[in-house]
Tab-separated table of C-alpha atoms in Angstrom:
chain	number	residue	atom	x	y	z
A	521	MET	CA	37.187	95.874	-15.521
A	522	ASN	CA	38.464	98.706	-13.077
A	523	ARG	CA	35.347	100.333	-10.679
A	524	SER	CA	36.313	102.029	-7.346
A	525	GLN	CA	32.842	101.691	-6.307
A	526	THR	CA	30.274	98.777	-4.495
A	527	TRP	CA	27.456	98.441	-5.778
A	528	SER	CA	24.067	96.003	-5.226
A	529	ARG	CA	22.163	93.123	-7.546
A	530	THR	CA	20.016	90.502	-7.192
A	531	ALA	CA	19.530	87.042	-7.009
A	532	ALA	CA	16.780	85.131	-7.634
A	533	PRO	CA	16.187	81.758	-6.372
A	534	GLY	CA	18.108	79.147	-8.056
A	535	GLU	CA	20.880	81.418	-9.342
A	536	VAL	CA	24.667	81.029	-9.607
A	537	ILE	CA	25.908	83.893	-8.813
A	538	TYR	CA	29.366	81.881	-10.619
A	539	SER	CA	30.726	78.881	-11.225
A	540	GLU	CA	33.731	76.746	-10.191
A	541	GLY	CA	36.375	76.929	-12.633
A	542	TYR	CA	35.350	79.911	-13.782
A	543	ALA	CA	37.937	83.237	-13.235
A	544	GLY	CA	34.963	85.488	-14.537
A	545	GLU	CA	35.332	89.817	-13.006
A	546	ARG	CA	37.315	89.529	-9.316
A	547	LEU	CA	34.007	90.496	-6.853
A	548	LEU	CA	33.354	89.927	-3.863
A	549	PHE	CA	29.802	89.732	-2.472
A	550	VAL	CA	28.310	90.870	1.151
A	551	ILE	CA	24.900	89.221	1.453
A	552	ALA	CA	22.531	91.945	2.878
A	553	ASP	CA	19.412	89.816	2.655
A	554	GLY	CA	18.915	86.062	1.095
A	555	LYS	CA	20.880	82.556	1.517
A	556	VAL	CA	23.303	81.329	-0.788
A	557	GLU	CA	24.634	78.155	-0.481
A	558	ILE	CA	28.819	77.141	-1.753
A	559	SER	CA	29.185	74.241	-3.407
A	560	THR	CA	32.135	71.650	-4.711
A	561	ARG	CA	32.573	69.191	-6.967
A	562	CYS	CA	33.888	66.057	-6.027
A	563	GLU	CA	34.643	62.783	-8.099
A	564	GLU	CA	31.362	64.012	-9.571
A	565	LYS	CA	29.555	64.818	-6.918
A	566	ARG	CA	28.496	68.228	-5.609
A	567	VAL	CA	29.273	68.957	-1.596
A	568	VAL	CA	27.789	71.524	-0.235
A	569	THR	CA	30.538	72.882	1.877
A	570	ALA	CA	28.676	76.267	3.203
A	571	THR	CA	25.833	77.969	3.433
A	572	LEU	CA	25.334	81.557	4.116
A	573	GLY	CA	23.275	84.637	5.311
A	574	ARG	CA	22.540	88.040	5.860
A	575	GLY	CA	26.009	89.652	7.056
A	576	GLU	CA	28.403	87.059	5.525
A	577	PHE	CA	30.371	87.539	2.458
A	578	PHE	CA	31.661	85.286	0.089
A	579	GLY	CA	34.126	85.263	-3.177
A	580	GLU	CA	36.835	86.158	-1.299
A	581	SER	CA	39.378	83.698	-3.340
A	582	ALA	CA	39.039	86.903	-5.640
A	583	LEU	CA	42.039	88.316	-3.359
A	584	LEU	CA	44.502	85.742	-4.512
A	585	GLY	CA	44.293	87.175	-8.066
A	586	ALA	CA	42.625	86.004	-11.226
A	587	GLU	CA	42.468	82.703	-10.191
A	588	PRO	CA	39.418	79.859	-11.806
A	589	ARG	CA	36.524	80.092	-8.552
A	590	PRO	CA	36.883	77.153	-6.406
A	591	SER	CA	33.200	76.729	-5.591
A	592	THR	CA	30.032	77.822	-7.356
A	593	ALA	CA	27.820	80.065	-5.306
A	594	LYS	CA	24.005	79.871	-5.978
A	595	ALA	CA	21.260	81.631	-4.348
A	596	LEU	CA	18.699	79.642	-2.216
A	597	SER	CA	16.639	82.494	-2.122
A	598	PHE	CA	15.742	85.604	-3.086
A	599	CYS	CA	18.789	87.592	-2.797
A	600	GLN	CA	19.828	91.052	-2.248
A	601	LEU	CA	23.535	91.353	-2.302
A	602	THR	CA	26.403	93.685	-2.405
A	603	VAL	CA	29.090	93.744	-4.865
A	604	ILE	CA	32.396	94.537	-3.522
A	605	PRO	CA	35.752	95.392	-6.758
A	606	ALA	CA	38.450	92.852	-5.902
A	607	ASN	CA	41.012	96.229	-6.221
A	608	ILE	CA	38.620	97.944	-3.214
A	609	ILE	CA	39.869	95.654	-0.610
A	610	GLU	CA	43.334	95.558	-2.202
A	611	ASP	CA	43.443	99.118	-1.829
A	612	GLU	CA	42.667	98.797	2.063
A	613	LEU	CA	45.614	95.902	2.535
A	614	GLU	CA	48.210	98.510	0.905
A	615	ARG	CA	47.502	100.869	3.380
A	616	VAL	CA	47.697	98.187	6.221
A	617	SER	CA	51.317	96.911	7.243
A	618	PRO	CA	52.878	93.847	4.726
A	619	LEU	CA	52.348	91.343	7.898
A	620	LEU	CA	48.630	91.630	7.843
A	621	ARG	CA	48.598	91.504	4.050
A	622	HIS	CA	50.271	88.169	4.364
A	623	VAL	CA	48.113	87.047	7.382
A	624	VAL	CA	45.033	87.520	5.447
A	625	ARG	CA	45.751	86.172	2.078
A	626	THR	CA	47.101	82.820	4.079
A	627	MET	CA	43.734	83.078	5.949
A	628	ILE	CA	42.225	83.022	2.540
A	629	ARG	CA	44.384	80.198	1.186
A	630	ARG	CA	44.237	77.897	3.895
A	631	ALA	CA	39.838	78.006	4.335
A	632	LYS	CA	40.176	77.109	-0.010
A	633	ALA	CA	42.148	74.166	1.247
A	634	LYS	CA	40.035	73.459	4.053
A	635	ASP	CA	36.926	73.430	1.967
A	636	ASP	CA	38.913	71.207	-0.430
A	637	GLN	CA	39.359	68.644	2.424
A	638	LEU	CA	36.413	68.569	3.695
A	639	ALA	CA	34.550	68.174	0.134
A	640	THR	CA	37.283	64.986	-0.184
A	641	TYR	CA	36.199	63.854	3.315
A	642	THR	CA	32.681	64.052	3.003
A	643	HIS	CA	32.734	61.741	-0.015
A	644	ALA	CA	35.344	59.479	0.512
A	645	ASP	CA	33.838	59.134	4.235
A	646	PHE	CA	30.631	60.317	5.090
A	647	MET	CA	28.505	59.020	1.971
A	648	PRO	CA	29.759	55.294	2.292
A	649	GLY	CA	28.987	55.917	6.138
A	650	VAL	CA	25.367	56.758	5.457
A	651	VAL	CA	24.703	53.471	4.371
A	652	SER	CA	26.519	51.520	6.848
A	653	TYR	CA	24.461	53.119	9.374
A	654	ALA	CA	21.288	52.544	7.344
A	655	HIS	CA	22.317	48.902	7.761
A	656	VAL	CA	22.885	48.648	11.219
A	657	LEU	CA	19.829	50.905	12.462
A	658	SER	CA	17.562	48.093	9.552
A	659	LEU	CA	18.966	44.887	11.459
A	660	LEU	CA	18.506	47.002	15.269
A	661	ALA	CA	14.560	47.485	14.105
A	662	GLY	CA	14.141	43.678	13.392
A	663	ALA	CA	15.315	43.419	16.804
A	664	GLU	CA	11.884	43.741	18.331
A	665	ARG	CA	11.418	42.962	21.858
A	666	VAL	CA	13.204	42.839	25.282
A	667	GLU	CA	12.267	39.487	26.923
A	668	PRO	CA	11.259	39.797	30.924
A	669	LYS	CA	14.814	37.994	31.351
A	670	GLY	CA	16.378	40.318	29.024
A	671	GLY	CA	17.403	38.898	25.865
A	672	TRP	CA	15.287	39.517	22.639
A	673	LEU	CA	14.305	38.529	19.974
A	674	ARG	CA	14.652	39.198	15.895
A	675	GLN	CA	12.710	39.569	13.665
A	676	GLY	CA	12.367	41.281	10.204
A	677	PRO	CA	10.554	44.705	10.507
A	678	ALA	CA	6.819	44.156	8.991
A	679	PRO	CA	6.368	45.203	5.617
A	680	GLY	CA	4.092	48.802	6.254
A	681	ALA	CA	4.947	48.661	9.499
A	682	GLY	CA	5.840	52.583	9.600
A	683	GLU	CA	8.327	54.050	11.582
A	684	VAL	CA	10.089	52.318	14.994
A	685	SER	CA	11.963	54.436	17.440
A	686	VAL	CA	14.842	52.492	19.261
A	687	ALA	CA	17.343	53.719	22.379
A	688	LEU	CA	19.803	56.067	21.406
A	689	ALA	CA	22.139	54.156	23.919
A	690	ASP	CA	21.495	50.792	21.630
A	691	VAL	CA	22.318	52.728	18.230
A	692	VAL	CA	25.804	54.254	19.689
A	693	HIS	CA	26.210	50.931	21.711
A	694	LYS	CA	25.503	48.666	18.005
A	695	CYS	CA	27.387	50.891	15.274
A	696	ARG	CA	30.524	51.134	17.685
A	697	ALA	CA	30.461	47.154	17.780
A	698	VAL	CA	29.711	47.199	13.876
A	699	ALA	CA	32.080	49.968	12.758
A	700	GLY	CA	34.030	49.844	15.435
A	701	HIS	CA	33.845	54.179	15.606
A	702	SER	CA	34.132	55.976	19.008
A	703	ARG	CA	30.849	57.337	20.596
A	704	PRO	CA	31.555	61.154	19.233
A	705	HIS	CA	31.958	59.573	15.748
A	706	VAL	CA	28.898	57.809	15.651
A	707	MET	CA	26.747	60.647	17.198
A	708	ALA	CA	28.289	62.855	14.697
A	709	MET	CA	27.115	60.469	11.846
A	710	LEU	CA	23.758	60.375	13.567
A	711	ARG	CA	23.340	63.907	13.596
A	712	ARG	CA	24.607	64.037	9.545
A	713	MET	CA	21.839	61.466	8.988
A	714	GLU	CA	19.439	63.711	11.061
A	715	LYS	CA	19.897	66.791	9.122
A	716	LEU	CA	19.557	64.441	5.733
A	717	ASN	CA	15.762	63.991	6.734
A	718	LEU	CA	16.828	59.836	7.075
A	719	ILE	CA	16.542	59.253	11.189
A	720	ALA	CA	14.890	61.673	13.910
A	721	MET	CA	16.565	62.016	17.143
A	722	GLU	CA	14.186	63.198	20.061
A	723	SER	CA	13.183	62.267	23.348
A	724	GLY	CA	10.782	59.655	24.111
A	725	GLN	CA	10.339	56.622	24.765
A	726	ALA	CA	11.650	53.113	22.664
A	727	ALA	CA	9.393	50.774	21.444
A	728	SER	CA	12.242	47.701	21.678
A	729	HIS	CA	15.411	48.422	23.544
A	730	LEU	CA	18.731	45.784	23.055
A	731	GLY	CA	20.472	44.105	26.519
A	732	GLY	CA	23.616	46.694	25.644
A	733	ALA	CA	22.294	49.471	26.626
A	734	ASP	CA	22.000	50.360	30.212
A	735	GLY	CA	21.215	52.983	32.881
A	736	GLY	CA	24.972	54.137	33.076
A	737	ASP	CA	23.890	56.218	29.411
A	738	GLY	CA	22.527	59.054	31.521
A	739	ALA	CA	21.225	60.912	28.576
A	740	LEU	CA	21.332	58.719	25.892
A	741	GLY	CA	19.175	56.583	27.559
A	742	ARG	CA	16.348	59.317	27.437
A	743	GLN	CA	16.326	59.553	23.612
A	744	VAL	CA	15.428	57.759	21.184
A	745	VAL	CA	15.970	57.073	17.009
A	746	THR	CA	12.676	57.386	15.028
A	747	PHE	CA	13.238	56.147	11.097
A	748	ASP	CA	11.661	53.831	9.160
A	749	PRO	CA	12.792	50.365	8.792
A	750	VAL	CA	11.993	49.379	5.320
A	751	ARG	CA	13.124	52.460	3.455
A	752	ILE	CA	16.047	53.382	5.124
A	753	ILE	CA	18.323	51.760	2.925
A	754	ASP	CA	17.122	52.380	-0.628
A	755	ARG	CA	16.861	56.094	0.605
A	756	ALA	CA	20.318	56.533	2.448
A	757	GLY	CA	21.643	54.639	-1.141
A	758	GLN	CA	20.221	57.317	-3.400
A	759	VAL	CA	21.885	60.325	-1.541
A	760	ALA	CA	24.883	58.460	-1.580
A	761	ASP	CA	24.635	57.610	-5.359
A	762	HIS	CA	23.382	60.731	-6.551
A	763	ASP	CA	23.500	64.317	-6.161
A	764	LEU	CA	22.428	65.588	-3.269
A	765	ASP	CA	19.985	68.032	-4.765
A	766	VAL	CA	17.849	64.907	-5.962
A	767	SER	CA	17.147	63.828	-2.048
A	768	ILE	CA	16.939	67.802	-0.596
A	769	ASN	CA	14.683	69.109	-3.202
A	770	SER	CA	12.239	66.787	-3.216
A	771	GLU	CA	11.781	65.654	0.381
A	772	LEU	CA	14.954	67.533	2.709
A	773	GLU	CA	14.189	71.292	1.571
A	774	LEU	CA	14.433	73.726	4.589
A	775	ILE	CA	11.101	75.976	4.033
A	776	GLU	CA	11.617	79.820	4.631
A	777	LEU	CA	8.360	81.127	6.816
A	778	GLY	CA	7.509	83.292	3.698
A	779	ASP	CA	7.542	79.611	1.825
A	780	LEU	CA	5.550	78.055	3.928
A	781	GLU	CA	2.894	80.628	4.090
A	782	ALA	CA	2.829	80.822	0.343
A	783	LEU	CA	2.813	76.626	0.351
A	784	ILE	CA	-0.240	76.424	3.021
A	785	GLY	CA	-2.452	80.020	2.201
A	786	VAL	CA	-1.593	80.316	5.865
A	787	GLU	CA	-0.806	84.239	7.296
A	788	ARG	CA	2.496	84.310	8.977
A	789	THR	CA	0.942	85.762	11.739
A	790	LEU	CA	-1.536	83.656	12.311
A	791	LEU	CA	1.560	80.809	11.974
A	792	LEU	CA	3.662	82.967	14.078
A	793	ASN	CA	0.738	83.244	16.650
A	794	LYS	CA	0.445	79.596	16.759
A	795	LEU	CA	4.278	78.734	16.924
A	796	SER	CA	4.604	81.247	19.872
A	797	HIS	CA	1.846	79.354	22.381
A	798	GLY	CA	3.741	76.534	21.477
A	799	GLU	CA	0.308	75.019	19.712
A	800	ILE	CA	2.503	73.483	16.614
A	801	ALA	CA	4.674	70.383	16.772
A	802	ASP	CA	8.237	71.189	18.046
A	803	GLU	CA	9.499	69.000	14.614
A	804	LEU	CA	7.954	71.390	12.951
A	805	PHE	CA	9.907	73.952	13.386
A	806	ALA	CA	12.863	73.532	11.064
A	807	PHE	CA	9.976	73.872	8.621
A	808	ARG	CA	11.127	70.842	6.203
A	809	LYS	CA	8.632	70.494	3.787
A	810	SER	CA	7.566	66.834	3.679
A	811	LYS	CA	6.538	67.321	7.629
A	812	VAL	CA	4.545	70.816	6.520
A	813	LEU	CA	2.679	68.384	3.609
A	814	ASN	CA	2.463	65.241	5.712
A	815	PHE	CA	0.306	67.724	8.450
A	816	VAL	CA	-1.877	69.199	6.252
A	817	GLU	CA	-2.591	65.549	4.886
A	818	GLN	CA	-3.195	64.668	7.972
A	819	LYS	CA	-4.743	67.280	10.033
A	820	GLY	CA	-5.574	69.829	7.636
A	821	VAL	CA	-5.305	73.526	7.146
A	822	ALA	CA	-6.518	73.694	9.979
A	823	TYR	CA	-3.932	72.895	11.962
A	824	PHE	CA	-1.926	76.397	10.906
A	825	SER	CA	-4.229	78.532	11.703
A	826	LYS	CA	-6.977	78.095	14.153
A	827	ARG	CA	-5.896	78.460	17.704
A	828	ALA	CA	-6.762	75.131	20.211
A	829	ASN	CA	-9.508	75.443	22.574
A	830	ARG	CA	-7.541	75.379	26.209
A	831	GLY	CA	-11.157	74.513	27.683
A	832	SER	CA	-11.770	76.749	30.982
A	833	GLY	CA	-8.507	77.257	32.044
A	834	GLU	CA	-6.843	79.847	33.783
A	835	VAL	CA	-7.112	83.646	32.289
A	836	LYS	CA	-3.629	84.843	31.999
A	837	THR	CA	-2.924	87.197	28.651
A	838	LEU	CA	-5.217	88.512	26.297
A	839	ASP	CA	-4.484	85.641	23.857
A	840	ASP	CA	-6.609	83.274	26.469
A	841	LEU	CA	-9.669	85.524	25.735
A	842	LEU	CA	-10.306	83.845	22.951
A	843	PHE	CA	-12.204	80.735	24.969
A	844	VAL	CA	-13.888	82.753	27.433
A	845	ASP	CA	-17.413	82.357	27.068
A	846	GLN	CA	-19.705	85.276	25.282
A	847	ARG	CA	-21.676	86.342	27.822
A	848	THR	CA	-18.599	86.363	30.253
A	849	LEU	CA	-16.702	88.635	27.777
A	850	PHE	CA	-19.461	90.445	27.016
A	851	ASP	CA	-19.704	92.115	30.890
A	852	ALA	CA	-16.423	92.743	31.298
A	853	VAL	CA	-15.798	94.591	27.765
A	854	ASN	CA	-18.806	96.768	28.786
A	855	ALA	CA	-17.353	97.253	31.783
A	856	LEU	CA	-14.217	99.096	30.608
A	857	ASP	CA	-14.025	102.715	29.944
A	858	THR	CA	-14.361	103.459	26.088
A	859	TYR	CA	-11.634	105.212	25.612
A	860	ASP	CA	-9.267	103.059	27.597
A	861	LEU	CA	-10.463	99.545	24.850
A	862	ALA	CA	-10.142	102.182	22.153
A	863	LYS	CA	-6.467	102.489	23.159
A	864	LEU	CA	-6.204	98.611	23.780
A	865	LEU	CA	-7.897	97.821	20.192
A	866	ALA	CA	-5.189	99.856	18.403
A	867	SER	CA	-2.795	98.435	20.239
A	868	LEU	CA	-3.317	94.718	19.847
A	869	GLN	CA	-0.995	92.824	17.103
A	870	ASP	CA	-3.195	89.519	16.750
A	871	PRO	CA	-6.016	90.611	14.536
A	872	ALA	CA	-7.983	87.347	16.513
A	873	VAL	CA	-8.102	89.049	19.835
A	874	SER	CA	-9.308	92.265	18.461
A	875	GLU	CA	-12.353	90.069	16.181
A	876	ARG	CA	-12.918	88.436	19.394
A	877	LEU	CA	-13.213	91.701	21.774
A	878	GLN	CA	-15.293	93.591	18.975
A	879	SER	CA	-17.997	91.077	18.681
A	880	VAL	CA	-19.342	91.725	21.688
A	881	LEU	CA	-19.709	95.482	21.121
A	882	SER	CA	-23.253	97.264	20.329
A	883	GLU	CA	-22.963	99.109	17.050
A	884	ALA	CA	-23.449	102.282	18.364
A	885	ARG	CA	-20.287	101.755	20.970
A	886	LYS	CA	-18.068	100.404	18.356
A	887	ASN	CA	-18.722	103.386	16.024
A	888	GLU	CA	-17.569	105.244	19.332
A	889	ILE	CA	-14.548	103.149	19.392
A	890	SER	CA	-13.954	103.490	15.744
A	891	TRP	CA	-14.166	107.496	16.031
A	892	LEU	CA	-11.475	107.638	18.589
A	893	MET	CA	-9.531	105.032	16.982
A	894	ARG	CA	-9.316	107.197	13.572
A	895	ARG	CA	-8.129	110.022	15.967
A	896	GLU	CA	-4.631	107.984	16.543
A	897	ILE	CA	-4.561	107.946	19.787
A	898	LYS	CA	-1.340	107.541	21.942
A	899	SER	CA	-0.662	105.193	25.050
A	900	ASP	CA	1.965	104.598	26.837
A	901	PRO	CA	3.338	101.169	27.570
A	902	LEU	CA	2.557	100.984	31.124
A	903	GLU	CA	-0.875	102.248	30.447
A	904	LEU	CA	-1.931	100.017	28.188
A	905	GLU	CA	-0.764	96.896	30.669
A	906	GLY	CA	-2.818	98.825	33.410
A	907	ILE	CA	-5.909	98.979	31.147
A	908	GLU	CA	-4.815	94.457	29.990
A	909	ALA	CA	-4.612	93.989	33.337
A	910	ARG	CA	-8.085	95.120	34.275
A	911	LEU	CA	-9.795	93.581	31.676
A	912	ILE	CA	-8.467	90.205	32.700
A	913	SER	CA	-9.213	90.788	35.664
A	914	ALA	CA	-13.196	91.910	35.084
A	915	VAL	CA	-13.196	88.737	33.140
A	916	ARG	CA	-11.990	86.431	36.112
A	917	GLU	CA	-13.940	87.666	38.833
A	918	LEU	CA	-16.824	87.040	36.713
A	919	ARG	CA	-16.033	83.523	35.973
A	920	ALA	CA	-15.529	82.943	39.526
A	921	ARG	CA	-18.956	84.624	40.783
A	922	ALA	CA	-20.691	82.213	37.781
A	923	ALA	CA	-18.190	79.064	39.072
């Protein structure tokens, strides 16, 4: 096949773009939109070597000749790809110096060798390490409470006790003592376990501390490792004994904002509004599907859609008008010039704020403002800031009088 032009193609979630071990057509791919996973096989295990997004490319091994593909490329989401025949790149390379051609091809070979080593290292060192560290954490959970004189009592984790938190400094100290690993190695292993959703590392107060941790641990002393001491060993074993797909697809899968919208039935504008005001828990910012479903089960879908009532705090932005009483808002909005109010409503991005403002208007004024807005009025950003400031100032003044 000899094509001289590039073209576009799409890939559905889960679609294999090319498979390891098959040569196929000599094509490179640039990701215009979506995410692609690059993986390889090592000892009958699948190892993910890269997750690529918009603007990145893959399939560069096609420039090494008609060799079998060293990896598998699979779409993780709906993807729009630009396909580039290898001969186009080769023609470009022919126009540059032989030295540059040699550098490019050498870099591709080295990247391929590095991926092979990474796959081998991942299963030779990482997977058994996960299980070993899971055992250490389970033992740490059994070292329950510090006694007043600095000693600690051993007791196994109670069945059904749920998650526990152990000081990160204690975990690092114990893992170094048991496994003989350096502190950077221990931290790297813990971060990998966190990515697999086996543990969570966060700021907080540990339920228990061991005698090995002291104030000299600096930032480590202010962090904790949270995990389920009963399930962690079994879950670590599942990750080590099976394809990562088994765990990732069921519980550890990261979810896109669009997928989250479809999963819980809440529009992304409402989700982003909640996120922007810090009203959704920090651990959900990664949008792990298991976490999202847990919050839906515990708090209901309203957790993601309804704004939290801030009480009678200071009014600083238009969003705060959602929590101003009806009478105060009525007086403030009706004191605003109709033309200015129409400009303000036309510029609002948050439908909740727009509906709140319109809820205190009479039908006659609503019709007047609607007529003005249909004229596609244009406003200067500075003018809008002034209108917004006057409205907020009026609300503050009215509330101050009432107080």
